[in-house]
mmCIF file of C-alpha atoms in Angstrom:
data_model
loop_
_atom_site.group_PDB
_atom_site.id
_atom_site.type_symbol
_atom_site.label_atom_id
_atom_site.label_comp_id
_atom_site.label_asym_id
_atom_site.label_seq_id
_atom_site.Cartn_x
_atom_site.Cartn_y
_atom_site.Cartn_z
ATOM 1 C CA UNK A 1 -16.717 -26.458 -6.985
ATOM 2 C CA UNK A 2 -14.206 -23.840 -5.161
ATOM 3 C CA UNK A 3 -16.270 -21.456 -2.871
ATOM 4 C CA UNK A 4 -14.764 -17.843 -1.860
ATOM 5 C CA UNK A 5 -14.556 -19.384 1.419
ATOM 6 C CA UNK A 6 -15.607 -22.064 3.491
ATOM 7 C CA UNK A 7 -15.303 -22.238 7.831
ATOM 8 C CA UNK A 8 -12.762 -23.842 9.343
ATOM 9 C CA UNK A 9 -13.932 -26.325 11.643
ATOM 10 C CA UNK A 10 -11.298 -28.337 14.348
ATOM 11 C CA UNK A 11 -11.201 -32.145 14.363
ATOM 12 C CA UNK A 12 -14.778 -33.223 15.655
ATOM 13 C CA UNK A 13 -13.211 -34.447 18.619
ATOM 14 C CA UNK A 14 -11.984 -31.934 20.121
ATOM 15 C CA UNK A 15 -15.647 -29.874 19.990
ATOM 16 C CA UNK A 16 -16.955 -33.029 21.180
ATOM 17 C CA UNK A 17 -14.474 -32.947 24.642
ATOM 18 C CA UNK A 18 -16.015 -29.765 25.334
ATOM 19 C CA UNK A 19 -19.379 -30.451 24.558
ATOM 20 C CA UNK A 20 -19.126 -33.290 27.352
ATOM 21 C CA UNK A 21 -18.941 -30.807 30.206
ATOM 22 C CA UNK A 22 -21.655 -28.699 28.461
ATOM 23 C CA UNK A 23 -24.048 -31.752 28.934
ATOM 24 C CA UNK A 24 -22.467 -32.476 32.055
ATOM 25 C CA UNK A 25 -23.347 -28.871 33.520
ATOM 26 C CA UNK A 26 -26.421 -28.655 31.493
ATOM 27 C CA UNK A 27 -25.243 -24.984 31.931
ATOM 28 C CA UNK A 28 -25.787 -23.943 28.150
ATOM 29 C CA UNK A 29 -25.983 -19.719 28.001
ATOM 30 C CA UNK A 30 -25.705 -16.486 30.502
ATOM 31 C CA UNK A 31 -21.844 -16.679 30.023
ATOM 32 C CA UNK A 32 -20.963 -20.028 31.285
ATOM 33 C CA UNK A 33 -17.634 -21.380 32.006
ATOM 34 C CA UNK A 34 -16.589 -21.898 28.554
ATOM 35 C CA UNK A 35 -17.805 -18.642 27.459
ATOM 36 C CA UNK A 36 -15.466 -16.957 30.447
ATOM 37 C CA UNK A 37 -12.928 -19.306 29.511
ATOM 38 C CA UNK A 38 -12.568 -18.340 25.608
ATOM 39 C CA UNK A 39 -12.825 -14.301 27.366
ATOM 40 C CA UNK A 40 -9.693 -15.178 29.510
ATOM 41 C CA UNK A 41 -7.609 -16.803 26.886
ATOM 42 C CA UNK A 42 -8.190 -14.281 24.084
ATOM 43 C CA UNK A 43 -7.144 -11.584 26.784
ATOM 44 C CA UNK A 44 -4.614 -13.941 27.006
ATOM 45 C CA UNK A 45 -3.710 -14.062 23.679
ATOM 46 C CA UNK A 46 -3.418 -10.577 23.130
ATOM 47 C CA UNK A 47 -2.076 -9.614 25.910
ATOM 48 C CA UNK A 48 -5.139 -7.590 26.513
ATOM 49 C CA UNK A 49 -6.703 -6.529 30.535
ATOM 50 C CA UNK A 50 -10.641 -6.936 29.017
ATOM 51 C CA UNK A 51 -12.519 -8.318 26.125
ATOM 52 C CA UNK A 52 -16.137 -9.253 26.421
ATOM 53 C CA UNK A 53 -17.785 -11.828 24.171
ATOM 54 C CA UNK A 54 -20.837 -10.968 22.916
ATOM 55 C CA UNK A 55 -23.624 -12.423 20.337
ATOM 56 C CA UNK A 56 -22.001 -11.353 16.854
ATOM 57 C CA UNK A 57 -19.665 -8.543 15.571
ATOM 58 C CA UNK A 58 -22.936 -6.127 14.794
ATOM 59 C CA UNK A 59 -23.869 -6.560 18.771
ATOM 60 C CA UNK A 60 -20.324 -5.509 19.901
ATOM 61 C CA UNK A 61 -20.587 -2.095 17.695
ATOM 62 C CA UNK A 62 -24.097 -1.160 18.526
ATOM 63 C CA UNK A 63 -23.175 -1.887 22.457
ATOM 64 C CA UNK A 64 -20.063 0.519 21.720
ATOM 65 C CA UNK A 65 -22.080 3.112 20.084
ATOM 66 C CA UNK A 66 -24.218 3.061 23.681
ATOM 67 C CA UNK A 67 -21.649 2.430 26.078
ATOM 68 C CA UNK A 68 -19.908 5.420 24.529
ATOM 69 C CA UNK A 69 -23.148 8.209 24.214
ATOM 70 C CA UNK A 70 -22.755 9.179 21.247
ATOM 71 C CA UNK A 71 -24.895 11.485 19.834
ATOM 72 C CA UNK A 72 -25.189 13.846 16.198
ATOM 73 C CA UNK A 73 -22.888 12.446 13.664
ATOM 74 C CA UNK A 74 -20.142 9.859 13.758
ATOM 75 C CA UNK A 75 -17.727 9.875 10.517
ATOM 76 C CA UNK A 76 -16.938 6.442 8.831
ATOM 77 C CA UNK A 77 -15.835 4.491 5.895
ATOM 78 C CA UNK A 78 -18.204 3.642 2.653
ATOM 79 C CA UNK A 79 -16.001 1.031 2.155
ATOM 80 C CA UNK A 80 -16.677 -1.613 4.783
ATOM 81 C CA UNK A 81 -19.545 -4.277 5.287
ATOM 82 C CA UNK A 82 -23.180 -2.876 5.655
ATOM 83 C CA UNK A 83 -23.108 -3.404 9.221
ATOM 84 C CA UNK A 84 -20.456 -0.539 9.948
ATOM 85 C CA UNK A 85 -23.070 1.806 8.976
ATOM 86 C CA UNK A 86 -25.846 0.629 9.894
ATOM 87 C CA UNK A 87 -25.067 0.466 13.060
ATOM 88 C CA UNK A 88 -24.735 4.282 13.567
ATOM 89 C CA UNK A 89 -28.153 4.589 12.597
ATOM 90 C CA UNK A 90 -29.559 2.065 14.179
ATOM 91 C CA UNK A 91 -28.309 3.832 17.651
ATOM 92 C CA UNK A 92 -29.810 6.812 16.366
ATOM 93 C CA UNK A 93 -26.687 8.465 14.959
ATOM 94 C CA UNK A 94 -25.554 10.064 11.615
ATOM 95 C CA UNK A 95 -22.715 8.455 9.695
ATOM 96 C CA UNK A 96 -20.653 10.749 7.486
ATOM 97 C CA UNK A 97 -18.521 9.368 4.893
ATOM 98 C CA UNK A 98 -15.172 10.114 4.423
ATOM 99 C CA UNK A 99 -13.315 8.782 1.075
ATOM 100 C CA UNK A 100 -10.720 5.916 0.867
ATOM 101 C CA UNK A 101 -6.911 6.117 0.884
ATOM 102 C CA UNK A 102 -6.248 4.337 -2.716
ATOM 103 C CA UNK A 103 -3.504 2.432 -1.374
ATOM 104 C CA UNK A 104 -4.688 1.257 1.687
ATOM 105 C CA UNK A 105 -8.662 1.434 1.155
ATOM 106 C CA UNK A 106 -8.959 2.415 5.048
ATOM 107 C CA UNK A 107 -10.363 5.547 5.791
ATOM 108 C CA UNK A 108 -8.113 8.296 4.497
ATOM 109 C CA UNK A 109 -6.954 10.277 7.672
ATOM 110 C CA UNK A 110 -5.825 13.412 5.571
ATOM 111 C CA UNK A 111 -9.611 14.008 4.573
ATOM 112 C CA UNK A 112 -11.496 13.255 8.249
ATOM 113 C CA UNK A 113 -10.609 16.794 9.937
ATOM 114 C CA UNK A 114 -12.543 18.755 6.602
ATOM 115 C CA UNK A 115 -15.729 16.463 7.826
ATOM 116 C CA UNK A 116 -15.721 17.348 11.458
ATOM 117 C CA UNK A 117 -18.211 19.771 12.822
ATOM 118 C CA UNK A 118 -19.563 21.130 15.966
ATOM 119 C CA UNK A 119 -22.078 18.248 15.667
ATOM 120 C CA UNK A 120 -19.473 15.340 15.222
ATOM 121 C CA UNK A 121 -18.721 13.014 18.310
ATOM 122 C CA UNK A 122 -16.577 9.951 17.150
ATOM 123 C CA UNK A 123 -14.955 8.248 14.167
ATOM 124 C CA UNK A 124 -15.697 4.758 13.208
ATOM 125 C CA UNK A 125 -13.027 3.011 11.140
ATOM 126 C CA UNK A 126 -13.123 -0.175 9.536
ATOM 127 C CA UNK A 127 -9.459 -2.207 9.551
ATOM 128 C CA UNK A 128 -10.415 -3.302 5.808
ATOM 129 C CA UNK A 129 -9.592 -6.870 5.352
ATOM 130 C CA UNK A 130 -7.627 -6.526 8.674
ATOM 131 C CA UNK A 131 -5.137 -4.007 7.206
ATOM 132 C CA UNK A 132 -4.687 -1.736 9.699
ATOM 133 C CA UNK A 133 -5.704 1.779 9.519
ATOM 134 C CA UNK A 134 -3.257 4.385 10.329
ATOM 135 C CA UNK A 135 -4.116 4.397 13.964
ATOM 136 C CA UNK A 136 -1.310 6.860 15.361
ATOM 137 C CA UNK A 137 -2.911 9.377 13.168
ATOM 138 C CA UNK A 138 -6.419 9.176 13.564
ATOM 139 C CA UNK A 139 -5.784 9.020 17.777
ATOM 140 C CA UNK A 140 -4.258 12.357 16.960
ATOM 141 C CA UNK A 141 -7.242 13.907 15.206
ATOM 142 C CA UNK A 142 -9.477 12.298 17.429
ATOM 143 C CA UNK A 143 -7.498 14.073 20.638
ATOM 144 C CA UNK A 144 -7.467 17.334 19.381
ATOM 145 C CA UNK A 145 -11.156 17.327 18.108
ATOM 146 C CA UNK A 146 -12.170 15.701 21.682
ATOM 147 C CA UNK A 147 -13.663 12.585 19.508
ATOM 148 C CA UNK A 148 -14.073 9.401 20.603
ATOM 149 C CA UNK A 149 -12.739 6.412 18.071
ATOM 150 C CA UNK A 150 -14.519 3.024 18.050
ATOM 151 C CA UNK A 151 -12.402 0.524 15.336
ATOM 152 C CA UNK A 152 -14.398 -2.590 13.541
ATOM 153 C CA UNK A 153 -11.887 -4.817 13.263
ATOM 154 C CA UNK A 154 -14.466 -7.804 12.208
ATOM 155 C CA UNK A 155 -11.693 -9.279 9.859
ATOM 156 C CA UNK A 156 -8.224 -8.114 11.811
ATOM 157 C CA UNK A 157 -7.994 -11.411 14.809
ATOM 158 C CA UNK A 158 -4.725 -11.880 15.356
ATOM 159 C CA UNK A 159 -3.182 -8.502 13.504
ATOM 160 C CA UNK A 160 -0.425 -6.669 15.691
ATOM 161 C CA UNK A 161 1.393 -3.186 15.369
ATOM 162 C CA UNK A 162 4.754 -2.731 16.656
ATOM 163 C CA UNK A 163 4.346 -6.400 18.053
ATOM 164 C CA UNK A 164 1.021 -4.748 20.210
ATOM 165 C CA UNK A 165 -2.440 -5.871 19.261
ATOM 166 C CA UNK A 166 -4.484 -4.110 16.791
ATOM 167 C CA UNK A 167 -7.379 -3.973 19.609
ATOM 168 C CA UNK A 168 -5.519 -2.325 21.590
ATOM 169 C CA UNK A 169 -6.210 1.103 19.525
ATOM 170 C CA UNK A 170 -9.098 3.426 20.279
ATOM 171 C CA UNK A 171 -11.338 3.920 22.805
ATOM 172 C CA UNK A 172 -13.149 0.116 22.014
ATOM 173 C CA UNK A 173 -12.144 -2.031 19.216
ATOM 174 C CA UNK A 174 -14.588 -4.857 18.190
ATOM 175 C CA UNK A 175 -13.894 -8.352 16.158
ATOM 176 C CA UNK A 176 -16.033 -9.969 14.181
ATOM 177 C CA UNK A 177 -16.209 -14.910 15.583
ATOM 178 C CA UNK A 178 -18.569 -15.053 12.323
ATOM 179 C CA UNK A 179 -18.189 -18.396 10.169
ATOM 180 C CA UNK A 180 -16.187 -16.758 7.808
ATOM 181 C CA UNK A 181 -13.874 -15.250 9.504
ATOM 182 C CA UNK A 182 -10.692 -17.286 9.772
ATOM 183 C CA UNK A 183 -10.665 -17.562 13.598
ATOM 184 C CA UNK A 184 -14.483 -18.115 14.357
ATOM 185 C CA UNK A 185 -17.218 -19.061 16.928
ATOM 186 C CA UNK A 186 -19.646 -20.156 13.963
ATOM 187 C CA UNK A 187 -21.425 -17.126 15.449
ATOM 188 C CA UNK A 188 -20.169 -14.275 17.922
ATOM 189 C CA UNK A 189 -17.982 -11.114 18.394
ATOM 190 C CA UNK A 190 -15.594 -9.570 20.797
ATOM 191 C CA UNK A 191 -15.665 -6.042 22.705
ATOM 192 C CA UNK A 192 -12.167 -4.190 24.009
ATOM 193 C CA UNK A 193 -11.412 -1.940 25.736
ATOM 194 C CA UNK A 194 -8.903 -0.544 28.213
ATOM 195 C CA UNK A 195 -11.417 1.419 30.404
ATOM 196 C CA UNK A 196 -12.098 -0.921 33.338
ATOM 197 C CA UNK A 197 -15.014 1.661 34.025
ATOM 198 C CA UNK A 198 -16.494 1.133 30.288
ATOM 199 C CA UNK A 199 -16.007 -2.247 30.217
ATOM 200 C CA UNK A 200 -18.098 -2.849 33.484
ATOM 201 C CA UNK A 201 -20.497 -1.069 31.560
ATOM 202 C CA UNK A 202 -20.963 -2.531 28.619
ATOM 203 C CA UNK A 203 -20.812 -6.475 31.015
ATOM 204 C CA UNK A 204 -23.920 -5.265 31.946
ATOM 205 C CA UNK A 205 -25.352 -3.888 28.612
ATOM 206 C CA UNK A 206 -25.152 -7.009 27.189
ATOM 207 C CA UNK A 207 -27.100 -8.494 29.880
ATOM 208 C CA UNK A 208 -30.019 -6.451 29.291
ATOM 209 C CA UNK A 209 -28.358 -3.748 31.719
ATOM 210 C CA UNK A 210 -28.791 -6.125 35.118
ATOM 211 C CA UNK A 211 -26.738 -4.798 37.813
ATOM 212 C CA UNK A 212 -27.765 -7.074 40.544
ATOM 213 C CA UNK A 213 -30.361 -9.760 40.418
ATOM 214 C CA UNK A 214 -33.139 -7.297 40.938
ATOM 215 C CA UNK A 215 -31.477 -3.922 40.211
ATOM 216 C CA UNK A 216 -30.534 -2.484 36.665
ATOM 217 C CA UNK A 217 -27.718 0.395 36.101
ATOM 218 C CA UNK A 218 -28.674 0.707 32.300
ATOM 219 C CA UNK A 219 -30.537 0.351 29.150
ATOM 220 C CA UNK A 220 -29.074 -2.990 28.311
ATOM 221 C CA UNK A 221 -29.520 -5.611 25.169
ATOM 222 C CA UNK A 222 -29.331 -9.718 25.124
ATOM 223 C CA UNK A 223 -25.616 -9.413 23.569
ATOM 224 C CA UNK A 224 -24.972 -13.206 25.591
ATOM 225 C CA UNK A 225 -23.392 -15.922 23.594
ATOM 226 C CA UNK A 226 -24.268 -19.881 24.371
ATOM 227 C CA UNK A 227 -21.700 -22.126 25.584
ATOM 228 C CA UNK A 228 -21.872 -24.095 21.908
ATOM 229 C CA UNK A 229 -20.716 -21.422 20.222
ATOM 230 C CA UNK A 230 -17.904 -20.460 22.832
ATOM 231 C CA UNK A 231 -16.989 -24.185 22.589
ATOM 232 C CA UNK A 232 -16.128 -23.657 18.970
ATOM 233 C CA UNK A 233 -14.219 -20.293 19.693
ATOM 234 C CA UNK A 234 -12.077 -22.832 22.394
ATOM 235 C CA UNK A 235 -11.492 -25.501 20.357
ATOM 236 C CA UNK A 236 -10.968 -23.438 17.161
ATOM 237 C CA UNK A 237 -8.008 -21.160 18.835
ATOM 238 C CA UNK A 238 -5.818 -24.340 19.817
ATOM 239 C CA UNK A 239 -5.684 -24.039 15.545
ATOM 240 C CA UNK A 240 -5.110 -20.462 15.232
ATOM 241 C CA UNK A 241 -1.490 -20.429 14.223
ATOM 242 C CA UNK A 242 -2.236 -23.278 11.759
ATOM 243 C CA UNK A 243 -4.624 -21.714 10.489
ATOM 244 C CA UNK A 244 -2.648 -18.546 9.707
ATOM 245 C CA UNK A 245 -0.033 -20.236 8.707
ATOM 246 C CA UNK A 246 -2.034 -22.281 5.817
ATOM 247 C CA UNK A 247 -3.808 -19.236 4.851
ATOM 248 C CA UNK A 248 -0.177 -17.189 4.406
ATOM 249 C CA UNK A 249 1.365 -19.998 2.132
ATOM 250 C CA UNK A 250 -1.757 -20.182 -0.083
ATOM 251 C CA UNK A 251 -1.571 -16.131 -0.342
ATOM 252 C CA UNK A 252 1.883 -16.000 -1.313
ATOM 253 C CA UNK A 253 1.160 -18.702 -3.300
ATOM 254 C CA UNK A 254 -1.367 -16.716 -5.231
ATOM 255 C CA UNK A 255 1.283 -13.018 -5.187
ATOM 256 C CA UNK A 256 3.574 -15.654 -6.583
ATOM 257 C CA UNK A 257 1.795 -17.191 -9.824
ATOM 258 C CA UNK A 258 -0.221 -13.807 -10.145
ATOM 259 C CA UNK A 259 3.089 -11.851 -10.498
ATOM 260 C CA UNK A 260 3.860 -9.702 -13.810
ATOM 261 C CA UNK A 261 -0.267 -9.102 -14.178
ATOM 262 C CA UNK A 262 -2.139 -5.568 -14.073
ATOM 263 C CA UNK A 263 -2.722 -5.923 -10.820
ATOM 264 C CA UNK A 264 -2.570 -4.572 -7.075
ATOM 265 C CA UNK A 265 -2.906 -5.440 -3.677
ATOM 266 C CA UNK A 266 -3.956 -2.995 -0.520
ATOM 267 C CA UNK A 267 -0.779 -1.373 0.257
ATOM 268 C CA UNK A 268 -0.310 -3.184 4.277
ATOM 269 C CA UNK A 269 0.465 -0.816 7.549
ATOM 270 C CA UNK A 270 4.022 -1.311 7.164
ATOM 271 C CA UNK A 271 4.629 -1.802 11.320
ATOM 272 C CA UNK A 272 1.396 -4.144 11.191
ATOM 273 C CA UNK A 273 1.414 -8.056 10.690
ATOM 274 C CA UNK A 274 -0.823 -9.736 8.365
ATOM 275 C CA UNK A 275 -3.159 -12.077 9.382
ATOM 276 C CA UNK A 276 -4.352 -13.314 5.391
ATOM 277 C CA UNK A 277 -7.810 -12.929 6.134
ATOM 278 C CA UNK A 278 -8.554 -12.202 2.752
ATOM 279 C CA UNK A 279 -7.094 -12.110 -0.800
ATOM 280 C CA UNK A 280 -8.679 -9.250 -2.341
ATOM 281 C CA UNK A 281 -6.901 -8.259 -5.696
ATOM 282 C CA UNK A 282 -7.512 -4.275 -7.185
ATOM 283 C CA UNK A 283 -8.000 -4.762 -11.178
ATOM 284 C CA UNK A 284 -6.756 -2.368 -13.721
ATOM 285 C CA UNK A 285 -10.419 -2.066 -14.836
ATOM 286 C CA UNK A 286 -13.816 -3.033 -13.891
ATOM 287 C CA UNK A 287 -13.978 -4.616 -17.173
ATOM 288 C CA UNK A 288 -11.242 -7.279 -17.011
ATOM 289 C CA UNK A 289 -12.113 -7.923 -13.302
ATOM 290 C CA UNK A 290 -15.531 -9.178 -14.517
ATOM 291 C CA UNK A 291 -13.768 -11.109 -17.306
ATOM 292 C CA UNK A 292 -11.976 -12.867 -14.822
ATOM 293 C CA UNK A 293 -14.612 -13.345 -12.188
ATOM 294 C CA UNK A 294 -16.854 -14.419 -14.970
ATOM 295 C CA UNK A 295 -14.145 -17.285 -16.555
ATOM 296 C CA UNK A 296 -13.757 -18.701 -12.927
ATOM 297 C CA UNK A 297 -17.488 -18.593 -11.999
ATOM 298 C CA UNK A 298 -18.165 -20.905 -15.551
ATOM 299 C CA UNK A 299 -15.910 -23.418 -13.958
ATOM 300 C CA UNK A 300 -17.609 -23.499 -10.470
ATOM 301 C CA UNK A 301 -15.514 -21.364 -8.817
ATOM 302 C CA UNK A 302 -16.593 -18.187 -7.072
ATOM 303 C CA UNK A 303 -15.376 -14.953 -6.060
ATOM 304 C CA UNK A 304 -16.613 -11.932 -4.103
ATOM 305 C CA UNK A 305 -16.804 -8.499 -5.103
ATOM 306 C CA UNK A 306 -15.797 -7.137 -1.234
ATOM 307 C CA UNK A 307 -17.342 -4.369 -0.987
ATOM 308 C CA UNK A 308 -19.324 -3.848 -3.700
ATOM 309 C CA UNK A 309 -21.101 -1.024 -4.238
ATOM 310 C CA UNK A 310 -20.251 1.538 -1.843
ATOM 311 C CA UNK A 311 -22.439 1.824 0.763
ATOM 312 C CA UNK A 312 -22.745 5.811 0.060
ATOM 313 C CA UNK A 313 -24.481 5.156 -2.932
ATOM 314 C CA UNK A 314 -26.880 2.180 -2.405
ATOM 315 C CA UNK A 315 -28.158 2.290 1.182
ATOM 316 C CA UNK A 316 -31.704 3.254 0.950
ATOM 317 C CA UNK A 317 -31.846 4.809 4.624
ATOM 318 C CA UNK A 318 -29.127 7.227 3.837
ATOM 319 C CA UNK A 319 -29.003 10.087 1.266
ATOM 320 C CA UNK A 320 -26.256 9.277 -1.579
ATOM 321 C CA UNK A 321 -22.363 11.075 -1.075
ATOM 322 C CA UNK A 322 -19.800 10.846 -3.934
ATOM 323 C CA UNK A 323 -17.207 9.121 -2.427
ATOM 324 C CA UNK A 324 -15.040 9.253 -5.819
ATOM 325 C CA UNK A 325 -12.210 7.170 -4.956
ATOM 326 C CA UNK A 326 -14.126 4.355 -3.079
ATOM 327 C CA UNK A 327 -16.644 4.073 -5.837
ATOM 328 C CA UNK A 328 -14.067 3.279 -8.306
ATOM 329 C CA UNK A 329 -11.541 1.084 -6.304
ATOM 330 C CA UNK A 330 -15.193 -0.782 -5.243
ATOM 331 C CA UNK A 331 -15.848 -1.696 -9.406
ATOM 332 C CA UNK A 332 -12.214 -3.042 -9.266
ATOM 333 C CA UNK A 333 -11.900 -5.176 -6.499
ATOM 334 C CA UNK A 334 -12.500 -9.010 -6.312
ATOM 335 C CA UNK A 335 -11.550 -11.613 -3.213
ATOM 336 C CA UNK A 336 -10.358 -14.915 -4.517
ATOM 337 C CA UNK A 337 -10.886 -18.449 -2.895
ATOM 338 C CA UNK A 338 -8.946 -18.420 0.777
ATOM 339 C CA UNK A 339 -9.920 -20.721 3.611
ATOM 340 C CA UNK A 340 -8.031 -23.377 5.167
ATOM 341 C CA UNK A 341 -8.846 -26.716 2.679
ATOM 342 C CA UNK A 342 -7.804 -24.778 -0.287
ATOM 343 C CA UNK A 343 -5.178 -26.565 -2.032
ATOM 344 C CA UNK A 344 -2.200 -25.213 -3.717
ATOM 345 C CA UNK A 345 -3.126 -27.103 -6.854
ATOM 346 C CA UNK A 346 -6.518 -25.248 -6.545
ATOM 347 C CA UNK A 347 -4.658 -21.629 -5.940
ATOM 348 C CA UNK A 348 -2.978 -22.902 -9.295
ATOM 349 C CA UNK A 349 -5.798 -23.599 -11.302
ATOM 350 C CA UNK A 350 -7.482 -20.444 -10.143
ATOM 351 C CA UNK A 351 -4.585 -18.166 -10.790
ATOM 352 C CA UNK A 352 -3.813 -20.422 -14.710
ATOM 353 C CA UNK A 353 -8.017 -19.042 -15.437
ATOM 354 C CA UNK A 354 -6.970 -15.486 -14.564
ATOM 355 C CA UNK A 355 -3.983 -15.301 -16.694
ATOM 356 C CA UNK A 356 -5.734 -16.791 -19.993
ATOM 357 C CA UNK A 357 -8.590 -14.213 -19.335
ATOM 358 C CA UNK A 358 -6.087 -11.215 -19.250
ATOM 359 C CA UNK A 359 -4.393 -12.596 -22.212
ATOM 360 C CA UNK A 360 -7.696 -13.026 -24.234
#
């Protein structure tokens, strides 16, 4: 059996070193050393003056929402995980769609200004598969609009632009330390920002607003992560470059064997690096992507249609949009096995199933 993914995890040794001092301290939540530790060496990493780690990616968006006041509508991407959206409502905001660039399949910047009213207040774009969106424009069109821009960049760890970070864009940028993401905490999520003022803030918002022992500055949330989990995030990023080093070979690997086939790929920023945290492949048709997804699932091996349907057609809290271009590209697009383990024999085998199905 081949999975679409499976976590990476660092030799058990390593975790264990760390989980010595955790037993040691008997210090296990309410950002511990380790958990200040992994927040100073990502900074680090990036070259970044604040990042905040929080509880999970969904946390770090909903805190941003707040920390940010947004009000009346925020415009976003259908094309994204559930969790972009539903975070905007769940702070008590409207998200309005804006179609998909069908190169890309970020947020098309040349259709956001026709969506902005006297009732919009941010945009909220997803770095899909940690392709980054075209960020010089969009800080444009958020400056003269007076908009604020919050970027999910749950799959786009390690990503740079013009040799910068890709959190470094936007008023905050949040990441995604989930499981499957291919630098992970098993469960968690990072906040940036370069506002020393908002990122006081949101310190506090994710410690149910506590300003003090006894005093509170804010509505706050529990947004803390445990030491366990900030344990993995340390012992995990001594593996990072490894890690994207592996997952690069096995996706050229797959451009190589898949080459000459109706197929294409997201077109990449072309300033931006790419971190493979995906391999999502754009069918000529719906119809031979489920051929091919079909022939691979019979022999145990499984795909994911990423993002499938459109969240402006299926969530049942919103009112349905025709978002043309996402809706289509959605049908056509299907990740392939990419994690760490994956052997090239296995990329092989995968990529030997897809040809016979086109051919048949």
């Amino acid at each position: 059996m081949i999975p679409v993914t499976k976590p990476f995890l660092p030799p058990q040794e390593v975790y264990d070193s760390y989980l010595k001092g955790i037993w040691k301290r008997q210090w296990l939540t309410n950002m511990g050393p380790l958990a200040s530790e992994l927040e100073i060496r990502i900074r680090e990493r990036e070259n970044l003056k604040y990042a905040l780690f929080v509880t999970n990616g969904t946390i770090a968006l909903q805190i941003a929402i707040k920390a940010l006041g947004l009000k009346g509508e925020i415009i976003t991407t259908p094309f994204s995980f559930v969790a972009t959206t539903s975070s905007i409502v769940w702070e008590g905001c409207k998200p309005v769609f804006v179609d998909i660039d069908p190169d890309s399949l970020n947020i098309d910047p040349d259709k956001i200004e026709a969506a902005i009213n006297e009732n919009t207040t941010a945009i909220l774009a997803t770095h899909v598969y940690g392709n980054p969106c075209d960020v010089e424009r969009i800080e444009k069109i958020a400056q003269r609009h007076n908009l604020k821009v919050i970027y999910d960049g749950a799959h786009a760890f390690g990503v740079k632009i013009n040799g910068k970070s890709i959190f470094d864009y936007g008023d905050i940028s949040v990441c995604s330390l989930h499981a499957t993401k291919l630098y992970h905490s098993i469960e968690g999520g990072l906040i940036f920002t370069k506002d020393p003022k908002l990122v006081k803030k949101m310190e506090r918002m994710r410690n149910f607003g506590f300003d003090g022992p006894s005093n509170f500055s804010e509505l706050g949330i529990n947004g803390k992560n445990s030491e366990f989990h900030a344990a993995m995030g340390l012992a995990n990023l001594d593996f990072f470059d490894s890690i994207l080093e592996q997952r690069t070979m096995l996706s050229d690997r797959y451009r190589q064997k898949l080459k000459g086939l109706k197929i294409k790929y997201p077109k990449w920023h072309e300033n931006a690096s790419n971190n493979a945290s995906y391999f999502p492949v754009v069918f000529d048709s719906e119809e031979t992507m489920l051929k091919c997804a079909n022939q691979l699932k019979l022999r145990e091996i499984f795909t994911r249609r990423y993002f499938y349907p459109s969240l402006s057609s299926i969530l049942p809290y919103l009112e349905n949009s025709e978002m043309p271009i996402t809706e289509e590209t959605a049908k056509r697009v299907l990740c392939l096995p990419l994690y760490f383990d994956l052997a090239i024999e296995e990329v092989d085998l995968i990529c030997r199933i897809i040809l016979r199905a086109h051919e048949n």
